[in-house]
Coordinates of N, CA and C and ligand atoms in Angstrom, one line a residue:
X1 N -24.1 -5.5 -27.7 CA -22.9 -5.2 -27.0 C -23.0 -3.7 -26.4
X2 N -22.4 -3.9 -25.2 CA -22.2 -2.5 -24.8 C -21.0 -2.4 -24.1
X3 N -20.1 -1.0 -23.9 CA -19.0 -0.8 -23.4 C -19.1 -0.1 -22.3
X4 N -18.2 -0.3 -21.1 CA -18.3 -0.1 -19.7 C -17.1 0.7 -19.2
X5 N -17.2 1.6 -18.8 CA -15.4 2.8 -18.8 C -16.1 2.8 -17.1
X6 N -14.4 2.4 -17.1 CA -14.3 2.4 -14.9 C -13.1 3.8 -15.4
X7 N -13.5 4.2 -14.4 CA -12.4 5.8 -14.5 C -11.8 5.8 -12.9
X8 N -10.7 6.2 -12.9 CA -10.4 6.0 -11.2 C -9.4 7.5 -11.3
X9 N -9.6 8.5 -9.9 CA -8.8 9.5 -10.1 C -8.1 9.7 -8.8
X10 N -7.2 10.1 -8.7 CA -5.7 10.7 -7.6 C -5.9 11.6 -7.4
X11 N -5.1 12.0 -6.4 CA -4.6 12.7 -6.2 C -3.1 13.1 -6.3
X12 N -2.3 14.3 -6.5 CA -0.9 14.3 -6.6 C -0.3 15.8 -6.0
X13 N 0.3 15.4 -5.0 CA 0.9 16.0 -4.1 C 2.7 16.3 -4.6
X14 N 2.8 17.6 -4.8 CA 4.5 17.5 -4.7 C 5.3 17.4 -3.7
X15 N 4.7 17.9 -3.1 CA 5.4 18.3 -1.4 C 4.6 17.3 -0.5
X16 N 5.7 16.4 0.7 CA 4.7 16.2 1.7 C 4.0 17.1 2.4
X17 N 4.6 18.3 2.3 CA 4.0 19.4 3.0 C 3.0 19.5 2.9
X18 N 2.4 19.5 1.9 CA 1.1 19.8 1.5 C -0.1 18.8 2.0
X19 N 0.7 17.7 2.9 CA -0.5 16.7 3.5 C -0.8 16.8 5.1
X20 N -2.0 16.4 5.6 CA -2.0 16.6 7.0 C -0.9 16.4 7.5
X21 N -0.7 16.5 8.7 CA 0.1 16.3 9.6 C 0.0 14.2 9.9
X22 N -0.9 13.7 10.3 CA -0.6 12.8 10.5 C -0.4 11.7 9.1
X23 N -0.5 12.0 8.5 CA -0.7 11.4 6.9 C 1.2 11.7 6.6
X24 N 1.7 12.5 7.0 CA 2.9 12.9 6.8 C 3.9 11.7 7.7
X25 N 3.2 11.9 8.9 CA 3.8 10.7 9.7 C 4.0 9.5 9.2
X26 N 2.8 9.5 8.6 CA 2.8 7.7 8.3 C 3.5 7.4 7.5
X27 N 3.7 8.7 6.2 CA 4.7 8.5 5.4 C 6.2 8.4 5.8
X28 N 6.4 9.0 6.8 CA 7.7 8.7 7.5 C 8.1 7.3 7.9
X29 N 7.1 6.8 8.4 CA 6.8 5.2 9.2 C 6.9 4.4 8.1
X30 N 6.7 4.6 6.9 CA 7.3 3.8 5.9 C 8.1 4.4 5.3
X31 N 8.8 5.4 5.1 CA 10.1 5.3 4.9 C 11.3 4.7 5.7
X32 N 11.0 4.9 6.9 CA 11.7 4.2 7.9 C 11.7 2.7 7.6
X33 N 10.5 2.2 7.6 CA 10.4 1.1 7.4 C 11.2 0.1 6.3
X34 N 11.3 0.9 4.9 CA 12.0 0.9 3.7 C 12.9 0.5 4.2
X35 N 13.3 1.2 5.4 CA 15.6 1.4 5.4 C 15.7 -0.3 6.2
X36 N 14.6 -0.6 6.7 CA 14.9 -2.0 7.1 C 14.2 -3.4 6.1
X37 N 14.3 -3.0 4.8 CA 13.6 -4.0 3.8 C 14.2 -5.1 4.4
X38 N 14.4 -6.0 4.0 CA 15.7 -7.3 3.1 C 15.5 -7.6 1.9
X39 N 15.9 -7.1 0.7 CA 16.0 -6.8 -0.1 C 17.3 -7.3 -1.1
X40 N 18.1 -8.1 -0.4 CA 19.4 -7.9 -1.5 C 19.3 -8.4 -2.3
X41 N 18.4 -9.1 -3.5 CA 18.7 -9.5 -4.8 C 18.1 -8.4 -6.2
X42 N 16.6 -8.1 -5.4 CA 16.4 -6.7 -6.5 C 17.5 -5.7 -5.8
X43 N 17.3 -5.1 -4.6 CA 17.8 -4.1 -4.5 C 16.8 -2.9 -4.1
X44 N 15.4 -3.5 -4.1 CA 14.2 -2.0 -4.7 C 14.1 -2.8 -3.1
X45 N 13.9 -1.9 -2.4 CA 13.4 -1.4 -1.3 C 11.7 -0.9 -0.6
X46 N 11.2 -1.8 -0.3 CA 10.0 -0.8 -0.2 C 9.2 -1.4 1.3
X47 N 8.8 0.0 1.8 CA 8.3 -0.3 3.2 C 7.1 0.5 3.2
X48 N 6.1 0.1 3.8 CA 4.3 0.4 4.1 C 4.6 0.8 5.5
X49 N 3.5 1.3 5.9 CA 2.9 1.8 7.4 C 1.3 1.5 7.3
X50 N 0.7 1.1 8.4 CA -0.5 1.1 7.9 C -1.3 1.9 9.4
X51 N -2.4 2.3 9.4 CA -3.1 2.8 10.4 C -4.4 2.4 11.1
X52 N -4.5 1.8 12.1 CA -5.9 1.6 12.5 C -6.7 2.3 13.0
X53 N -7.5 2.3 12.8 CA -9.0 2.6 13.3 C -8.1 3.2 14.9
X54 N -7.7 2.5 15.3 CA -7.6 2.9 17.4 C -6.2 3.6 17.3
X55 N -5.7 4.0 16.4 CA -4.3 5.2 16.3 C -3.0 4.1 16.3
X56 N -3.1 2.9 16.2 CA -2.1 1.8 15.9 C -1.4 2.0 14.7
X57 N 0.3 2.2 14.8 CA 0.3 2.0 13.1 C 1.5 0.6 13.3
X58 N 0.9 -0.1 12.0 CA 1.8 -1.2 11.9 C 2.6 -0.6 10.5
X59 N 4.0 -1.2 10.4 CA 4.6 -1.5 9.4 C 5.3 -2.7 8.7
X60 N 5.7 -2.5 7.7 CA 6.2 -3.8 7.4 C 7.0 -3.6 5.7
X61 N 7.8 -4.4 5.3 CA 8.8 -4.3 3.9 C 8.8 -5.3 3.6
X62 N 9.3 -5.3 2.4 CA 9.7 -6.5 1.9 C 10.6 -7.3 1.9
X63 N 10.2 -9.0 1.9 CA 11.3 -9.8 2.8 C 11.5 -10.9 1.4
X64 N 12.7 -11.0 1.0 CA 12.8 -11.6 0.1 C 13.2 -12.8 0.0
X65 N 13.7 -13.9 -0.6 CA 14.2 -14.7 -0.5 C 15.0 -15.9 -1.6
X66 N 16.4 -16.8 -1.3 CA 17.1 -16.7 -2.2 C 15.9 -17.8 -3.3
X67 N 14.9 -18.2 -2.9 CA 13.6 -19.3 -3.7 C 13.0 -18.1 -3.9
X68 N 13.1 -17.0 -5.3 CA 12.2 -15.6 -5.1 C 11.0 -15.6 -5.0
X69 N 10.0 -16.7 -5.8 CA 8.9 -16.9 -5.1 C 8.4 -16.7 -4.0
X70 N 9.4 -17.0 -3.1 CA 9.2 -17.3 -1.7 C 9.0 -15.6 -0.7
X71 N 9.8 -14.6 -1.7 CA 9.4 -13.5 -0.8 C 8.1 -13.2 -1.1
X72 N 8.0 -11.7 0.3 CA 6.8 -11.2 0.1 C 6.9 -9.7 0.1
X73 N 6.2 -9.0 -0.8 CA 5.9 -7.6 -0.8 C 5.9 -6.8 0.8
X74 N 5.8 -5.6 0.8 CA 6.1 -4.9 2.0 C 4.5 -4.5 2.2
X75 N 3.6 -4.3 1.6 CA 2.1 -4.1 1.6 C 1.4 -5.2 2.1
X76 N 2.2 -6.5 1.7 CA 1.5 -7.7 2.4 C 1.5 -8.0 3.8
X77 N 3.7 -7.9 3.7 CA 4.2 -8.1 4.9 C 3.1 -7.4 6.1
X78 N 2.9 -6.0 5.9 CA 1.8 -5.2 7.0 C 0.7 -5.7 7.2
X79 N 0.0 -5.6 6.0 CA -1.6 -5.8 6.0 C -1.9 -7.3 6.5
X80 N -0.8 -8.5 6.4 CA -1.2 -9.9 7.0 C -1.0 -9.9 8.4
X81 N 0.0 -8.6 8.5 CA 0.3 -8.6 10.4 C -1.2 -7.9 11.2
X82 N -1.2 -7.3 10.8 CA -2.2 -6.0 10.5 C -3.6 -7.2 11.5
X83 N -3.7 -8.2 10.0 CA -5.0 -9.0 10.1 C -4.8 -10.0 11.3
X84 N -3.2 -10.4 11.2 CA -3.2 -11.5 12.8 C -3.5 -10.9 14.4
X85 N -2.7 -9.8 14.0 CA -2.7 -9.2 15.4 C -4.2 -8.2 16.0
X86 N -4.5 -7.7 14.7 CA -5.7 -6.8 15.4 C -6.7 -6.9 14.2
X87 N -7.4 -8.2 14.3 CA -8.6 -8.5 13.2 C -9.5 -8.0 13.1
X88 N -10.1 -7.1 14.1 CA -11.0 -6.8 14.3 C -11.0 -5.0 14.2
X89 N -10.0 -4.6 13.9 CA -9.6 -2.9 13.8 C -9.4 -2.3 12.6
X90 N -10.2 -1.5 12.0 CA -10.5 -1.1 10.3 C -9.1 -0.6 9.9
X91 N -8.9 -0.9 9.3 CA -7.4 -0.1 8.2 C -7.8 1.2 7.9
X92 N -7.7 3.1 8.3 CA -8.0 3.8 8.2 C -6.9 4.1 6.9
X93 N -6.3 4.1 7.0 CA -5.2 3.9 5.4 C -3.5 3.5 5.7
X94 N -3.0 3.5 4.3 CA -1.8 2.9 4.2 C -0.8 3.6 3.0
X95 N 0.5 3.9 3.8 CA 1.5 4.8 3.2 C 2.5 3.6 2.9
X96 N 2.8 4.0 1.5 CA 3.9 3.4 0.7 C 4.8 3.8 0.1
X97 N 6.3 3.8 0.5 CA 7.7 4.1 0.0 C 8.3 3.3 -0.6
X98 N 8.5 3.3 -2.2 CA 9.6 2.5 -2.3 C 10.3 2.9 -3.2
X99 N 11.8 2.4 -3.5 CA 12.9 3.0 -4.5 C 13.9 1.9 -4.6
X100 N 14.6 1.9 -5.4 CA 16.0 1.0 -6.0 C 16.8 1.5 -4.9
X101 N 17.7 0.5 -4.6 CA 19.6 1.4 -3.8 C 20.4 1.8 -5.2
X102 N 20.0 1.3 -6.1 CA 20.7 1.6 -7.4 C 20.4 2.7 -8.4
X103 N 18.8 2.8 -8.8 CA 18.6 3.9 -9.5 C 18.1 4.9 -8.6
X104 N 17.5 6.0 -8.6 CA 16.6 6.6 -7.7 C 15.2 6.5 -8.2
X105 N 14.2 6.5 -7.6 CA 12.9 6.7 -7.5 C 12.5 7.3 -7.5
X106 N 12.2 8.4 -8.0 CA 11.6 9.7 -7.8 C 9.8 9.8 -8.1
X107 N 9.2 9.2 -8.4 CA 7.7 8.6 -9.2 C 7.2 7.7 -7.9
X108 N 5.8 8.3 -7.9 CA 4.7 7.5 -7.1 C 5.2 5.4 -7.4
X109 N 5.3 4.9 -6.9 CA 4.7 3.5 -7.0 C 4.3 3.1 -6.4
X110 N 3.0 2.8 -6.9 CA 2.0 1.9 -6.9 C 1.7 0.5 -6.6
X111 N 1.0 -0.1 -4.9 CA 1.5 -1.5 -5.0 C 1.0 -2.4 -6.0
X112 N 2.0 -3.7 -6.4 CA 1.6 -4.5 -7.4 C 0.3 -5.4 -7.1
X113 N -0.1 -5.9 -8.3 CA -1.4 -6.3 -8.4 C -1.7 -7.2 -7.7
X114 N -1.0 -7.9 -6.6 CA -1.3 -9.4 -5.8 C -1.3 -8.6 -4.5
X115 N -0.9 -7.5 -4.1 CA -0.9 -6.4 -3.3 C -2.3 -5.3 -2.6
X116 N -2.8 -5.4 -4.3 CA -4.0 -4.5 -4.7 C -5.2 -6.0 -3.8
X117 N -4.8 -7.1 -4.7 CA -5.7 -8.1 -4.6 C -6.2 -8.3 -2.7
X118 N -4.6 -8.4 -1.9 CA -4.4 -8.6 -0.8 C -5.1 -7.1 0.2
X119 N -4.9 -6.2 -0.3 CA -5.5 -4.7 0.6 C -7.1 -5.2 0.2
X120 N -7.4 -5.4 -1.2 CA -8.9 -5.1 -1.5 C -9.4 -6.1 -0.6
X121 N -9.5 -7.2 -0.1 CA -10.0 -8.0 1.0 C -10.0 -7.6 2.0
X122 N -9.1 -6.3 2.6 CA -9.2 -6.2 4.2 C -10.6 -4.8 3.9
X123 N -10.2 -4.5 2.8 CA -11.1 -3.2 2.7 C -12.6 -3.9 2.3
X124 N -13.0 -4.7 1.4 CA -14.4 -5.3 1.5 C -14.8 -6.1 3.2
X125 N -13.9 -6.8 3.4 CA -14.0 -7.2 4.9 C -14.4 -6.2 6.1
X126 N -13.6 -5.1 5.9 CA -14.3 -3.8 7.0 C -15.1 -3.2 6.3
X127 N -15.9 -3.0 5.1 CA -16.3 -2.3 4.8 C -16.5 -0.8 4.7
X128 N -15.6 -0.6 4.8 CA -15.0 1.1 4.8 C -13.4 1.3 3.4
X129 N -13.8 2.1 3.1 CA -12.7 2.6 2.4 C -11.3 2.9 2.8
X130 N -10.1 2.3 2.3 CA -8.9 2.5 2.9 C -8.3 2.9 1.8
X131 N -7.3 4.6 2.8 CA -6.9 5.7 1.8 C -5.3 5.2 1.3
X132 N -5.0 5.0 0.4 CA -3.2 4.7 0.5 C -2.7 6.2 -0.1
X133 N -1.4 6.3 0.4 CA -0.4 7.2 -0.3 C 0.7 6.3 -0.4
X134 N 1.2 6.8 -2.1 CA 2.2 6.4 -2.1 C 2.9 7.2 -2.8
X135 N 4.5 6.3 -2.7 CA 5.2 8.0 -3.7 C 7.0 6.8 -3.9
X136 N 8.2 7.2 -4.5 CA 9.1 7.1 -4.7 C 10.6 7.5 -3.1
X137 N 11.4 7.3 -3.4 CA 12.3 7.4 -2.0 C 12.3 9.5 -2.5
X138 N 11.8 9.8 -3.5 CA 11.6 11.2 -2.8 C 10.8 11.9 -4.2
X139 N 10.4 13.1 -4.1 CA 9.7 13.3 -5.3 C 7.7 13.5 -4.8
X140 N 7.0 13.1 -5.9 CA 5.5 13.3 -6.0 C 5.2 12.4 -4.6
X141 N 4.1 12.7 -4.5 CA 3.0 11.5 -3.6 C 1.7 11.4 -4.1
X142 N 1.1 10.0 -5.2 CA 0.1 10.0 -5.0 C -1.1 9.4 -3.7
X143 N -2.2 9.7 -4.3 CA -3.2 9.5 -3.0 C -4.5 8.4 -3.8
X144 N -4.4 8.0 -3.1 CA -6.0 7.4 -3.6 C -6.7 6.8 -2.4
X145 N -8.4 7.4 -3.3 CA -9.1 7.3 -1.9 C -9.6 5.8 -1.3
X146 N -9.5 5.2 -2.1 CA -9.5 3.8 -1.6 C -9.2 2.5 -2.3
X147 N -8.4 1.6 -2.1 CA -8.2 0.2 -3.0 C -9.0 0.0 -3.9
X148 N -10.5 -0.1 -4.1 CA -10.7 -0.4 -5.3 C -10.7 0.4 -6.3
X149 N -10.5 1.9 -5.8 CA -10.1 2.9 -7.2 C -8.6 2.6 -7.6
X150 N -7.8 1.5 -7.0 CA -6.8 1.2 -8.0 C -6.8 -0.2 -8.2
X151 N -8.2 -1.0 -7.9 CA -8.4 -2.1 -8.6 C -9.7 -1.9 -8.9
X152 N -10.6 -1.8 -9.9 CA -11.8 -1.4 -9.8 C -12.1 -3.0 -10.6
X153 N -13.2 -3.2 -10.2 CA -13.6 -4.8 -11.1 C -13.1 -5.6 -10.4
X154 N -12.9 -6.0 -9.2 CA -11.9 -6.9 -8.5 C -12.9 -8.3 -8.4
X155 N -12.0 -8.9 -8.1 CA -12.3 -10.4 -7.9 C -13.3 -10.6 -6.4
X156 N -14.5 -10.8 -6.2 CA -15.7 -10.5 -5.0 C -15.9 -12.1 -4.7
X157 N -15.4 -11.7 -3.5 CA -16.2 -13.0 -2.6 C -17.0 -13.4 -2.6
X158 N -17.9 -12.6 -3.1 CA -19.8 -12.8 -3.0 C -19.5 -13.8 -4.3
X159 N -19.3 -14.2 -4.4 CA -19.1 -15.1 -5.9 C -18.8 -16.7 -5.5
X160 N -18.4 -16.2 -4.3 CA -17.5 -18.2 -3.9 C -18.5 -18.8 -3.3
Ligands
THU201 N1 7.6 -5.1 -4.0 C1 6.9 -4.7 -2.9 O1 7.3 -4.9 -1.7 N2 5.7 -4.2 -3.1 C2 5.1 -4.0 -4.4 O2 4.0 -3.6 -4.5 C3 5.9 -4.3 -5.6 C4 7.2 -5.0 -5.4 C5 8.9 -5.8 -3.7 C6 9.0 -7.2 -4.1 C7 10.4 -7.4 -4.4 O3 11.1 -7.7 -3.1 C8 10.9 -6.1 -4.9 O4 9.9 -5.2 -4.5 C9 11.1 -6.0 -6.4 O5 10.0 -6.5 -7.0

């Protein structure tokens, strides 16, 4: 027997200020994005921005529905548009806002795991690393330098 330690590290920003200039943008592009979720049965709000390779940014939120199964995350919403419209253009990275209308969010969140699953394929597919920021409707911003440092051990197509 032997034991295997995956270590993954952030970054943590208090201030957007503290990030480029265009990185700050994007973060806006999904806040913005947030204020147009459809959202009414959680209530939690969350909107992505994503950036291509050719200075394109897409966004997208999440769209829910009264069959909950049936909605989809705001990370997906982007990154499947992302893949329809310009398949061929690398994901340079991806900003993520989200927060309750009810509690406040003040804390990084992190997309959920079918989210992680859905980014890690566009990123083994281009083969390049895609940076995400994410953060709460106000507060910290984490960073990570690319999807599989927040999925490490992922499920690999080289396997099918
Ligand atoms: N949601 C996202 O849009 N992204 C995530 O990574 C986690 C959750 C959405 C799904 C649902 O509409 C609401 O947030 C509450 O789970």
């Amino acid at each position: 027997m032997k034991k295997v330690k995956i270590e993954s590290t952030f970054e943590v920003y208090d201030t957007i200020e503290e990030l480029a200039t265009p990185i700050q943008s994007l973060i806006q592009k999904a806040a913005e994005a947030r204020k147009k979720a459809y959202a009414p049965y959680s209530e939690f709000l969350v909107g992505a921005a994503l950036e291509l390779e050719n200075g394109e940014i897409i966004s997208g939120n999440n769209q829910e529905n009264a069959s909950y199964p049936s909605g989809l995350c705001a990370e997906r919403t982007a990154v499947y548009y992302a893949g329809a419209e310009f398949p061929n253009q690398k994901i340079v990275r991806m900003a993520i806002v989200a927060g309750s209308t009810i509690n406040p969010t003040t804390k990084p969140i992190p997309p959920c795991g079918a989210c992680r699953q859905a980014l890690s394929e566009y990123e083994v597919k281009q083969n390049t690393p895609m940076e995400l920021y994410f953060m709460g409707t106000s507060g910290q911003i984490a960073a990570s330098k690319s999807v599989e440092n927040i999925l490490p051990w992922f499920f690999d197509k080289a396997v099918l």
